[in-house]
CSV table of C-alpha atoms in Angstrom, one decimal:
chain,number,residue,atom,x,y,z
A,792,MET,CA,6.9,-17.7,-27.5
A,793,VAL,CA,5.3,-17.7,-24.6
A,794,SER,CA,3.3,-14.3,-23.2
A,795,TRP,CA,4.1,-12.2,-20.5
A,796,TRP,CA,1.3,-13.6,-18.6
A,797,GLN,CA,2.4,-16.5,-19.6
A,798,ALA,CA,5.3,-16.5,-18.2
A,799,LEU,CA,3.8,-14.9,-14.7
A,800,THR,CA,1.0,-17.4,-14.2
A,801,ARG,CA,3.7,-20.4,-14.2
A,802,ALA,CA,6.2,-18.3,-12.6
A,803,ALA,CA,3.8,-17.6,-9.9
A,804,GLY,CA,2.7,-21.5,-9.6
A,805,ARG,CA,6.1,-22.5,-9.3
A,806,TYR,CA,7.6,-19.4,-6.4
A,807,PRO,CA,4.3,-18.2,-5.5
A,808,TRP,CA,6.0,-16.4,-2.8
A,809,PRO,CA,8.2,-14.8,-4.5
A,810,ALA,CA,5.9,-13.4,-7.5
A,811,ASN,CA,3.4,-12.1,-5.3
A,812,VAL,CA,6.1,-10.2,-3.1
A,813,LEU,CA,7.4,-8.9,-6.4
A,814,LEU,CA,4.8,-8.3,-7.7
A,815,TYR,CA,3.1,-6.0,-4.8
A,816,ALA,CA,7.2,-4.9,-4.2
A,817,GLY,CA,6.5,-3.1,-7.6
A,818,PHE,CA,3.1,-1.8,-6.9
A,819,PHE,CA,3.3,-0.4,-4.2
A,820,SER,CA,7.4,1.9,-5.2
A,821,GLY,CA,5.4,2.4,-8.3
A,822,GLY,CA,2.8,4.4,-5.5
A,823,ASP,CA,5.1,6.4,-4.6
A,824,ALA,CA,6.8,7.3,-7.9
A,825,LEU,CA,3.1,8.1,-9.2
A,826,GLN,CA,2.8,10.6,-5.3
A,827,GLN,CA,5.9,11.9,-6.5
A,828,LEU,CA,4.8,12.9,-10.2
A,829,LEU,CA,1.6,14.5,-8.8
A,830,ARG,CA,3.5,16.6,-5.9
A,831,GLY,CA,5.6,18.0,-8.9
A,832,GLY,CA,9.5,18.4,-8.8
A,833,GLN,CA,12.5,15.8,-9.6
A,834,PRO,CA,12.3,12.3,-8.3
A,835,ASP,CA,13.7,11.3,-4.5
A,836,TRP,CA,14.8,8.1,-6.1
A,837,GLN,CA,16.1,7.5,-2.5
A,838,HIS,CA,12.9,7.2,-1.1
A,839,THR,CA,11.1,5.5,-3.7
A,840,ARG,CA,14.3,2.8,-3.2
A,841,HIS,CA,12.9,3.0,0.9
A,842,VAL,CA,9.7,2.1,0.1
A,843,ALA,CA,10.8,-0.4,-2.2
A,844,THR,CA,12.6,-1.9,0.7
A,845,VAL,CA,9.6,-1.7,3.1
A,846,ALA,CA,7.4,-2.8,0.8
A,847,VAL,CA,9.7,-6.4,-0.1
A,848,ALA,CA,11.1,-6.6,3.8
A,849,PHE,CA,8.0,-6.6,5.4
A,850,HIS,CA,4.8,-5.8,4.0
A,851,ALA,CA,5.2,-8.2,1.1
A,852,ASN,CA,6.1,-10.9,3.6
A,853,LEU,CA,3.9,-10.7,5.7
A,854,ASN,CA,0.1,-10.1,4.0
A,855,TYR,CA,1.2,-13.5,1.9
A,856,VAL,CA,2.4,-15.0,5.5
A,857,TRP,CA,-0.4,-13.4,6.6
A,858,LEU,CA,-3.6,-14.4,4.2
A,859,SER,CA,-2.3,-17.5,4.3
A,860,LEU,CA,-2.6,-18.0,7.7
A,861,LEU,CA,-5.8,-16.1,7.0
A,862,GLU,CA,-6.8,-19.3,4.6
A,863,ARG,CA,-5.9,-21.1,6.8
A,864,ALA,CA,-8.4,-20.0,9.9
A,865,LEU,CA,-11.0,-19.3,8.0
A,866,PRO,CA,-10.8,-21.4,4.7
A,867,GLY,CA,-14.0,-21.0,1.7
A,868,ARG,CA,-15.9,-18.3,0.4
A,869,ALA,CA,-19.0,-18.8,1.8
A,870,PRO,CA,-20.4,-15.1,3.3
A,871,ARG,CA,-20.0,-14.8,6.6
A,872,THR,CA,-16.1,-16.3,5.9
A,873,ILE,CA,-15.5,-13.8,4.2
A,874,LEU,CA,-16.4,-11.3,6.3
A,875,ALA,CA,-14.6,-12.8,9.3
A,876,LYS,CA,-11.5,-12.5,7.1
A,877,VAL,CA,-12.6,-8.9,6.2
A,878,LEU,CA,-13.0,-8.4,10.2
A,879,CYS,CA,-9.5,-9.7,11.3
A,880,ASP,CA,-7.5,-8.3,8.5
A,881,GLN,CA,-8.6,-4.9,9.1
A,882,ALA,CA,-8.4,-5.1,13.6
A,883,LEU,CA,-4.6,-7.3,13.3
A,884,GLY,CA,-3.6,-6.5,10.3
A,885,GLY,CA,-4.0,-3.6,9.1
A,886,PRO,CA,-2.5,-1.5,12.5
A,887,VAL,CA,0.5,-3.9,12.6
A,888,TYR,CA,1.3,-2.0,8.3
A,889,VAL,CA,0.5,1.3,8.9
A,890,SER,CA,2.8,1.1,12.1
A,891,THR,CA,5.9,-0.6,10.1
A,892,PHE,CA,5.3,1.6,7.5
A,893,TYR,CA,6.4,4.4,9.0
A,894,ALA,CA,8.6,3.0,11.8
A,895,GLY,CA,10.6,1.5,8.8
A,896,MET,CA,10.4,4.3,7.0
A,897,SER,CA,11.8,6.9,9.6
A,898,ILE,CA,14.5,4.4,10.0
A,899,LEU,CA,16.0,4.4,6.7
A,900,GLN,CA,15.3,7.7,6.9
A,901,GLY,CA,18.1,8.0,9.9
A,902,LYS,CA,15.2,10.3,11.9
A,903,ASP,CA,16.1,10.8,15.6
A,904,ASP,CA,12.5,9.5,16.6
A,905,ILE,CA,11.3,6.3,14.8
A,906,PHE,CA,8.4,6.6,16.0
A,907,LEU,CA,7.1,10.2,15.6
A,908,ASP,CA,5.5,9.6,12.5
A,909,MET,CA,3.6,6.5,13.6
A,910,ARG,CA,2.8,8.3,17.2
A,911,GLN,CA,1.6,11.9,14.9
A,912,LYS,CA,-0.6,9.6,11.6
A,913,PHE,CA,-1.4,6.5,13.1
A,914,TRP,CA,-5.3,6.7,13.9
A,915,ASN,CA,-6.2,9.3,10.7
A,916,THR,CA,-4.3,6.5,8.5
A,917,TYR,CA,-5.6,3.6,10.4
A,918,LYS,CA,-9.1,5.5,9.8
A,919,SER,CA,-8.4,6.6,6.4
A,920,GLY,CA,-7.7,2.2,5.2
A,921,LEU,CA,-10.8,1.8,6.8
A,922,MET,CA,-12.9,3.4,3.7
A,923,TYR,CA,-10.4,1.6,1.5
A,924,TRP,CA,-9.7,-1.8,2.5
A,925,PRO,CA,-12.3,-3.6,3.3
A,926,PHE,CA,-13.6,-2.9,0.5
A,927,VAL,CA,-10.8,-4.6,-1.3
A,928,GLN,CA,-10.5,-7.1,0.8
A,929,LEU,CA,-14.1,-7.8,0.5
A,930,THR,CA,-13.1,-8.6,-3.4
A,931,ASN,CA,-9.8,-9.9,-2.6
A,932,PHE,CA,-11.1,-13.0,-0.8
A,933,SER,CA,-14.6,-13.7,-2.5
A,934,LEU,CA,-12.9,-13.1,-5.9
A,935,ILE,CA,-9.3,-13.2,-6.4
A,936,PRO,CA,-8.0,-17.4,-6.7
A,937,ILE,CA,-5.2,-17.9,-3.2
A,938,ARG,CA,-2.1,-17.8,-4.8
A,939,TRP,CA,-2.9,-14.2,-6.2
A,940,ARG,CA,-4.1,-12.6,-3.8
A,941,THR,CA,-1.4,-11.0,-2.7
A,942,ALA,CA,-0.1,-9.4,-5.6
A,943,TYR,CA,-4.0,-8.1,-5.5
A,944,THR,CA,-3.2,-6.7,-2.7
A,945,GLY,CA,0.0,-5.4,-4.0
A,946,LEU,CA,-2.5,-3.7,-7.1
A,947,CYS,CA,-4.3,-2.4,-5.2
A,948,GLY,CA,-1.7,-1.0,-2.5
A,949,PHE,CA,-0.2,1.1,-5.7
A,950,LEU,CA,-3.2,3.7,-5.3
A,951,TRP,CA,-2.8,3.4,-1.1
A,952,ALA,CA,1.2,3.8,-1.7
A,953,THR,CA,0.5,6.6,-3.1
A,954,PHE,CA,-1.7,8.3,-0.6
A,955,LEU,CA,0.7,6.2,2.7
A,956,CYS,CA,3.8,7.9,0.7
A,957,PHE,CA,2.4,11.8,0.5
A,958,SER,CA,0.6,11.5,4.0
A,959,GLN,CA,4.7,10.0,5.1
A,960,GLN,CA,6.4,13.4,3.7
A,961,GLU,CA,3.8,16.2,4.3
A,962,GLY,CA,0.4,14.8,4.6
A,963,ASP,CA,-1.6,13.4,8.5
A,964,GLY,CA,-2.5,10.7,7.6
A,965,THR,CA,-6.0,12.0,6.2
A,966,PHE,CA,-7.6,11.6,2.8
A,967,LYS,CA,-8.6,15.1,3.4
A,968,SER,CA,-5.4,16.7,3.4
A,969,ALA,CA,-4.4,15.0,0.0
A,970,PHE,CA,-7.6,15.5,-1.5
A,971,THR,CA,-6.7,19.7,-0.3
A,972,PHE,CA,-2.9,20.0,-1.7
A,973,ARG,CA,-3.7,18.5,-5.0
A,974,ARG,CA,-6.3,21.3,-4.8
A,975,ILE,CA,-3.7,23.7,-3.5
A,976,LYS,CA,-1.4,22.9,-5.8
A,977,GLY,CA,-4.1,23.2,-9.2
A,978,THR,CA,-5.3,26.4,-8.0
A,979,ASN,CA,-2.0,27.9,-7.5
A,980,GLU,CA,-0.7,26.1,-10.5
A,981,VAL,CA,-3.5,28.1,-12.2
A,982,GLU,CA,-2.6,31.0,-10.6
A,983,LYS,CA,0.1,31.4,-11.9
A,984,PRO,CA,1.2,34.4,-14.4
A,985,PRO,CA,2.9,33.0,-17.6
A,986,GLU,CA,6.4,33.9,-17.8
A,987,LYS,CA,7.7,36.8,-20.0
């Protein structure tokens, strides 16, 4: 019997685009589910479906094409080449990903002004991303085989999606707002009197 890892490796070899897109979308959607779990309350599966839709319809596919184009334009793993890829990714790719997430989620949620979240949270979210994604992509471009790069980005996107989904629903796009929320929530849980 073939193990799941061998089956996944074989599928990624034969069908790299769909395999990477599905893995990316699964990890990204999992980040939303984790964010909801951390916030407490009932799960909002419709929100998770919206996140999955944005991930499958746009983010994962763009990521696969984008990383392939970067590899063609800047082939290899020389240190200068890796740094150039990271710089291009953050300067060109980062703003597109943040913008499309906020606009895509607003469209799917039926908001009147689909650009409101983006206008209010874009810069804070982009700056927060600059504290995370360059390190992820440095690892991605230097250690991860080309055929797994989108899946790896999705894996790291699990944590990012947890933050991004919180930011889209309640935060202001800064890590500070997410950590403050967790600290306040934890404090409130401790201070609650026991029910009788």
